[in-house]
Short mmCIF file of C-alpha atoms in Angstrom, two decimals:
data_model
loop_
_atom_site.label_atom_id
_atom_site.label_comp_id
_atom_site.label_asym_id
_atom_site.label_seq_id
_atom_site.Cartn_x
_atom_site.Cartn_y
_atom_site.Cartn_z
CA VAL A 159 64.11 -32.13 4.59
CA ASN A 160 67.00 -34.53 4.15
CA GLY A 161 70.54 -34.18 5.43
CA THR A 162 73.73 -34.00 3.41
CA PRO A 163 74.77 -37.56 2.40
CA ALA A 164 78.05 -38.76 3.90
CA GLN A 165 80.98 -38.91 1.48
CA ALA A 166 83.89 -41.32 1.62
CA GLY A 167 86.11 -40.38 4.54
CA ASP A 168 83.54 -38.02 6.04
CA GLY A 169 82.03 -38.37 9.47
CA SER A 170 78.32 -38.53 10.17
CA PRO A 171 75.94 -36.92 7.66
CA LEU A 172 74.99 -33.32 8.37
CA PRO A 173 71.32 -32.91 9.32
CA GLY A 174 69.12 -30.88 6.99
CA GLN A 175 67.44 -27.71 8.27
CA ALA A 176 64.79 -25.51 6.66
CA LEU A 177 63.18 -22.38 8.13
CA ILE A 178 60.52 -19.99 6.91
CA GLY A 179 60.87 -17.09 9.33
CA ASN A 180 63.40 -14.88 11.09
CA PHE A 181 66.42 -16.42 12.82
CA GLY A 182 68.00 -14.73 15.83
CA ASN A 183 71.00 -17.06 16.13
CA GLY A 184 71.39 -16.15 19.80
CA LEU A 185 71.41 -12.37 19.27
CA ALA A 186 70.51 -10.26 22.30
CA ALA A 187 67.53 -8.78 20.50
CA THR A 188 63.82 -9.16 19.85
CA ILE A 189 63.17 -11.44 16.89
CA GLY A 190 59.77 -11.13 15.25
CA GLY A 191 57.50 -10.43 12.31
CA ASP A 192 54.28 -12.00 11.05
CA ILE A 193 54.65 -15.06 8.82
CA THR A 194 51.99 -16.29 6.38
CA VAL A 195 52.28 -19.44 4.27
CA THR A 196 49.38 -20.28 1.93
CA SER A 197 48.86 -23.04 -0.62
CA ALA A 198 45.99 -22.12 -2.95
CA HIS A 199 45.64 -25.48 -4.71
CA GLY A 200 48.17 -28.02 -3.43
CA LYS A 201 48.97 -29.62 -0.10
CA ILE A 202 51.46 -28.48 2.53
CA ASP A 203 53.81 -31.33 3.44
CA LEU A 204 56.54 -30.93 6.08
CA ASP A 205 58.60 -34.12 6.39
CA VAL A 206 61.83 -34.79 8.35
CA GLU A 207 63.54 -38.08 7.52
CA GLU A 208 67.00 -37.29 8.95
CA ASN A 209 68.34 -37.60 12.50
CA GLY A 210 68.75 -34.07 13.80
CA GLY A 211 66.71 -32.65 10.91
CA TYR A 212 64.60 -29.54 11.50
CA ILE A 213 61.74 -27.79 9.70
CA GLY A 214 60.32 -24.59 11.15
CA VAL A 215 57.67 -22.09 10.12
CA GLY A 216 58.05 -19.26 12.63
CA ASN A 217 60.59 -16.99 14.26
CA ILE A 218 63.33 -18.57 16.36
CA GLY A 219 66.30 -17.75 18.55
CA GLY A 220 65.60 -14.40 20.20
CA THR A 221 67.30 -14.07 23.60
CA THR A 222 65.28 -10.98 24.59
CA SER A 223 61.95 -12.05 23.12
CA THR A 224 60.55 -13.86 20.08
CA THR A 225 57.20 -12.80 18.67
CA GLY A 226 55.00 -12.56 15.58
CA ASN A 227 51.81 -14.21 14.36
CA VAL A 228 52.25 -17.39 12.29
CA SER A 229 49.61 -18.54 9.79
CA VAL A 230 49.70 -21.68 7.60
CA SER A 231 46.78 -22.44 5.25
CA ALA A 232 45.90 -25.01 2.58
CA LEU A 233 42.86 -23.67 0.75
CA ASP A 234 42.01 -26.59 -1.54
CA GLY A 235 41.00 -29.79 0.25
CA SER A 236 41.43 -31.87 -2.89
CA GLY A 237 45.15 -31.09 -2.76
CA GLY A 238 45.68 -33.19 0.37
CA GLY A 239 45.56 -30.72 3.26
CA ILE A 240 48.43 -30.23 5.72
CA SER A 241 50.77 -33.03 6.82
CA LEU A 242 53.59 -32.84 9.40
CA THR A 243 55.67 -36.03 9.78
CA ALA A 244 58.95 -36.60 11.66
CA ASN A 245 60.35 -40.06 11.00
CA ALA A 246 63.81 -39.87 12.55
CA GLY A 247 65.63 -39.18 15.80
CA VAL A 248 68.05 -41.02 18.07
CA ALA A 249 67.47 -42.11 21.66
CA THR A 250 69.84 -44.22 23.76
CA GLY A 251 68.21 -45.88 26.74
CA ASN A 252 66.01 -43.20 28.26
CA SER A 253 68.16 -40.33 26.92
CA ILE A 254 67.31 -38.27 23.84
CA THR A 255 70.50 -37.70 21.86
CA LEU A 256 69.33 -36.26 18.53
CA ASP A 257 65.91 -34.80 17.85
CA ALA A 258 64.07 -34.68 14.56
CA THR A 259 61.79 -31.66 14.81
CA ILE A 260 58.94 -29.98 12.94
CA GLN A 261 57.38 -26.84 14.41
CA ILE A 262 54.80 -24.33 13.24
CA GLY A 263 55.18 -21.51 15.77
CA ASN A 264 57.81 -19.34 17.42
CA ALA A 265 60.73 -20.69 19.46
CA ALA A 266 62.61 -18.45 21.86
CA GLY A 267 66.32 -18.83 22.45
CA SER A 268 66.15 -17.87 26.12
CA GLY A 269 63.68 -14.97 26.31
CA ALA A 270 59.90 -14.78 26.34
CA VAL A 271 57.83 -16.00 23.43
CA SER A 272 54.48 -14.72 22.12
CA GLY A 273 52.43 -14.62 18.96
CA GLY A 274 49.35 -16.43 17.76
CA VAL A 275 49.50 -19.57 15.60
CA THR A 276 46.77 -20.34 13.08
CA VAL A 277 46.67 -23.50 10.96
CA SER A 278 43.74 -24.03 8.59
CA SER A 279 42.99 -26.61 5.92
CA ASP A 280 40.09 -27.23 3.57
CA GLY A 281 41.09 -30.89 3.97
CA VAL A 282 42.85 -32.85 6.71
CA ILE A 283 45.51 -31.79 9.21
CA SER A 284 47.88 -34.54 10.36
CA LEU A 285 50.66 -34.49 12.98
CA LEU A 286 52.73 -37.69 13.26
CA SER A 287 55.96 -38.28 15.20
CA GLU A 288 57.31 -41.65 14.10
CA GLY A 289 60.94 -41.72 15.21
CA ALA A 290 62.66 -42.01 18.57
CA SER A 291 62.79 -38.51 20.14
CA SER A 292 60.98 -36.95 17.17
CA ILE A 293 58.92 -33.81 17.87
CA VAL A 294 56.03 -32.48 15.79
CA GLN A 295 54.43 -29.36 17.26
CA ILE A 296 51.96 -26.63 16.37
CA GLY A 297 52.58 -23.92 18.98
CA ASP A 298 55.22 -21.71 20.56
CA THR A 299 58.22 -22.88 22.59
CA GLY A 300 59.53 -20.64 25.37
CA VAL A 301 58.31 -18.78 28.43
CA GLY A 302 54.80 -17.50 27.68
CA GLY A 303 52.97 -18.46 24.51
CA GLY A 304 50.15 -17.27 22.28
CA ALA A 305 46.69 -18.37 21.17
CA ILE A 306 46.47 -21.39 18.85
CA ASP A 307 43.61 -21.76 16.33
CA ILE A 308 43.13 -24.91 14.25
CA LEU A 309 40.50 -25.25 11.51
CA ALA A 310 40.17 -28.45 9.45
CA ASN A 311 37.27 -29.16 7.12
CA GLY A 312 38.57 -32.73 7.18
CA THR A 313 39.86 -34.75 10.12
CA LEU A 314 42.52 -33.63 12.59
CA SER A 315 44.90 -36.36 13.76
CA VAL A 316 47.65 -36.04 16.36
CA THR A 317 49.71 -39.21 16.86
CA GLY A 318 52.82 -39.70 18.99
CA GLY A 319 54.84 -42.76 18.01
CA ALA A 320 53.97 -45.08 15.14
CA GLY A 321 55.79 -47.35 12.72
CA ASN A 322 59.38 -47.21 14.04
CA GLY A 323 61.22 -49.42 16.50
CA THR A 324 61.56 -47.09 19.50
CA TYR A 325 59.61 -43.97 20.40
CA ILE A 326 61.37 -42.70 23.54
CA GLY A 327 60.59 -38.99 23.80
CA SER A 328 58.44 -38.98 20.67
CA LEU A 329 55.93 -36.10 20.84
CA ALA A 330 53.09 -34.89 18.63
CA GLN A 331 51.52 -31.77 20.17
CA ILE A 332 49.11 -28.96 19.51
CA GLY A 333 50.03 -26.53 22.27
CA ASN A 334 52.76 -24.32 23.64
CA GLY A 335 55.84 -25.42 25.56
CA GLY A 336 56.66 -29.09 25.10
CA THR A 337 58.52 -31.92 26.81
CA ALA A 338 61.89 -30.54 25.62
CA PHE A 339 61.12 -27.08 27.05
CA ALA A 340 62.82 -26.34 30.39
CA GLY A 341 61.54 -22.82 31.07
CA GLY A 342 58.89 -21.31 33.33
CA ASN A 343 55.21 -20.54 32.84
CA VAL A 344 53.46 -21.74 29.66
CA THR A 345 50.10 -20.37 28.56
CA GLY A 346 47.79 -19.74 25.60
CA ASP A 347 44.23 -20.63 24.61
CA ILE A 348 43.75 -23.49 22.13
CA THR A 349 40.70 -23.61 19.85
CA ILE A 350 40.05 -26.48 17.42
CA HIS A 351 37.30 -26.91 14.83
CA ALA A 352 37.44 -30.08 12.73
CA ASP A 353 35.35 -32.76 11.03
CA GLY A 354 36.60 -35.44 13.41
CA VAL A 355 39.47 -35.39 15.92
CA TYR A 356 41.80 -38.32 16.59
CA LEU A 357 44.44 -38.27 19.36
CA GLY A 358 46.67 -41.30 19.69
CA ALA A 359 49.90 -42.64 21.19
CA ASN A 360 51.93 -45.73 20.34
CA GLY A 361 54.89 -45.61 22.70
CA GLY A 362 55.07 -41.82 22.42
CA ILE A 363 53.03 -38.78 23.50
CA GLY A 364 50.04 -37.35 21.66
CA ALA A 365 48.88 -34.12 23.29
CA ILE A 366 46.46 -31.26 22.86
CA GLY A 367 47.39 -28.75 25.53
CA ASN A 368 50.23 -26.66 26.92
CA ILE A 369 53.12 -28.64 28.39
CA GLY A 370 55.72 -27.47 30.90
CA GLY A 371 59.09 -29.11 31.27
CA ALA A 372 60.47 -27.34 34.34
CA THR A 373 60.33 -28.16 38.04
CA SER A 374 58.69 -24.78 38.65
CA GLY A 375 56.14 -22.81 36.68
CA SER A 376 52.55 -23.24 35.60
CA GLN A 377 50.62 -24.42 32.57
CA SER A 378 47.40 -22.60 31.73
CA GLY A 379 44.99 -21.67 28.95
CA ASP A 380 41.48 -22.60 27.83
CA ILE A 381 41.09 -25.57 25.45
CA THR A 382 38.04 -25.72 23.17
CA ILE A 383 37.44 -28.60 20.72
CA VAL A 384 34.43 -28.57 18.38
CA SER A 385 34.05 -31.55 16.05
CA THR A 386 31.34 -32.24 13.46
CA GLY A 387 32.52 -35.86 13.46
CA ASP A 388 33.82 -38.33 16.03
CA ILE A 389 36.38 -37.57 18.73
CA GLY A 390 38.66 -40.51 19.51
CA ILE A 391 41.52 -40.97 22.00
CA SER A 392 43.57 -44.16 22.10
CA THR A 393 46.88 -45.63 23.23
CA SER A 394 48.61 -48.85 22.22
CA PRO A 395 51.76 -50.61 23.46
CA GLY A 396 55.15 -49.36 22.29
CA ASP A 397 58.77 -49.32 23.40
CA GLY A 398 58.13 -46.19 25.47
CA ALA A 399 55.30 -45.01 27.71
CA SER A 400 52.17 -44.19 25.68
CA VAL A 401 50.39 -40.99 26.71
CA ALA A 402 47.40 -39.43 24.93
CA GLN A 403 46.02 -36.40 26.75
CA ILE A 404 43.83 -33.35 26.27
CA GLY A 405 44.74 -30.77 28.91
CA ASN A 406 47.55 -28.64 30.28
CA TRP A 407 50.24 -30.49 32.20
CA SER A 408 53.88 -30.77 33.15
CA SER A 409 56.18 -33.54 32.02
CA VAL A 410 58.15 -33.32 35.28
CA GLY A 411 55.55 -32.10 37.82
CA THR A 412 55.24 -28.46 38.94
CA SER A 413 53.36 -26.24 41.34
CA GLY A 414 51.20 -25.06 38.46
CA GLY A 415 48.41 -26.85 36.68
CA ALA A 416 45.62 -26.63 34.19
#
């Protein structure tokens, strides 16, 4: 996804947005429906290179509730698997001013969210947030959440922050909620099967687990990781705080917990 290039006399470029799913646009209604995306022979590549750019596979924007099961599959490992990369975003000081976002899952406008998320690949699955304030997430955003199932016959990698100058707010996550979510309780079981799991952070956040972003509420759900290869967790210095974590937690501290 790339934004509209600026023309002479124009202001800032318009960010590009792409959605496979149903869009509530703030309607006081339930937004839902199952969504299935399958590549039989090629790879699935979601890539945001524009400040404010957005790619979503899921239902978004319901103010009453947002629901529906979301399934994304790449059936031929020789095609390259599934790759999610956000390499943009703007942060000033410690403030996030313009996100670059990729999400596979549902995102509620202000109501509850539910629906399972399944991502499977005959090859690798990669989540990488490279830009300041970039967000790459497999999971639902909103109050509630659904079960998340990940199957990779290759490696699974989740990396927050890499390759760009500043990573303030950069998040790569398999889980519901998120650091930009300011709602209540977040829940949902997470099950991962892969031929090797790598979780890393380089000035950003790499997370497998449900994350709350409110001063009240709880974060819950079972997390199961089964790997036929190595499991590695690492952090390295960056311009922001590096966090690599498996578990449910709150980015601001709550009365809830894992």
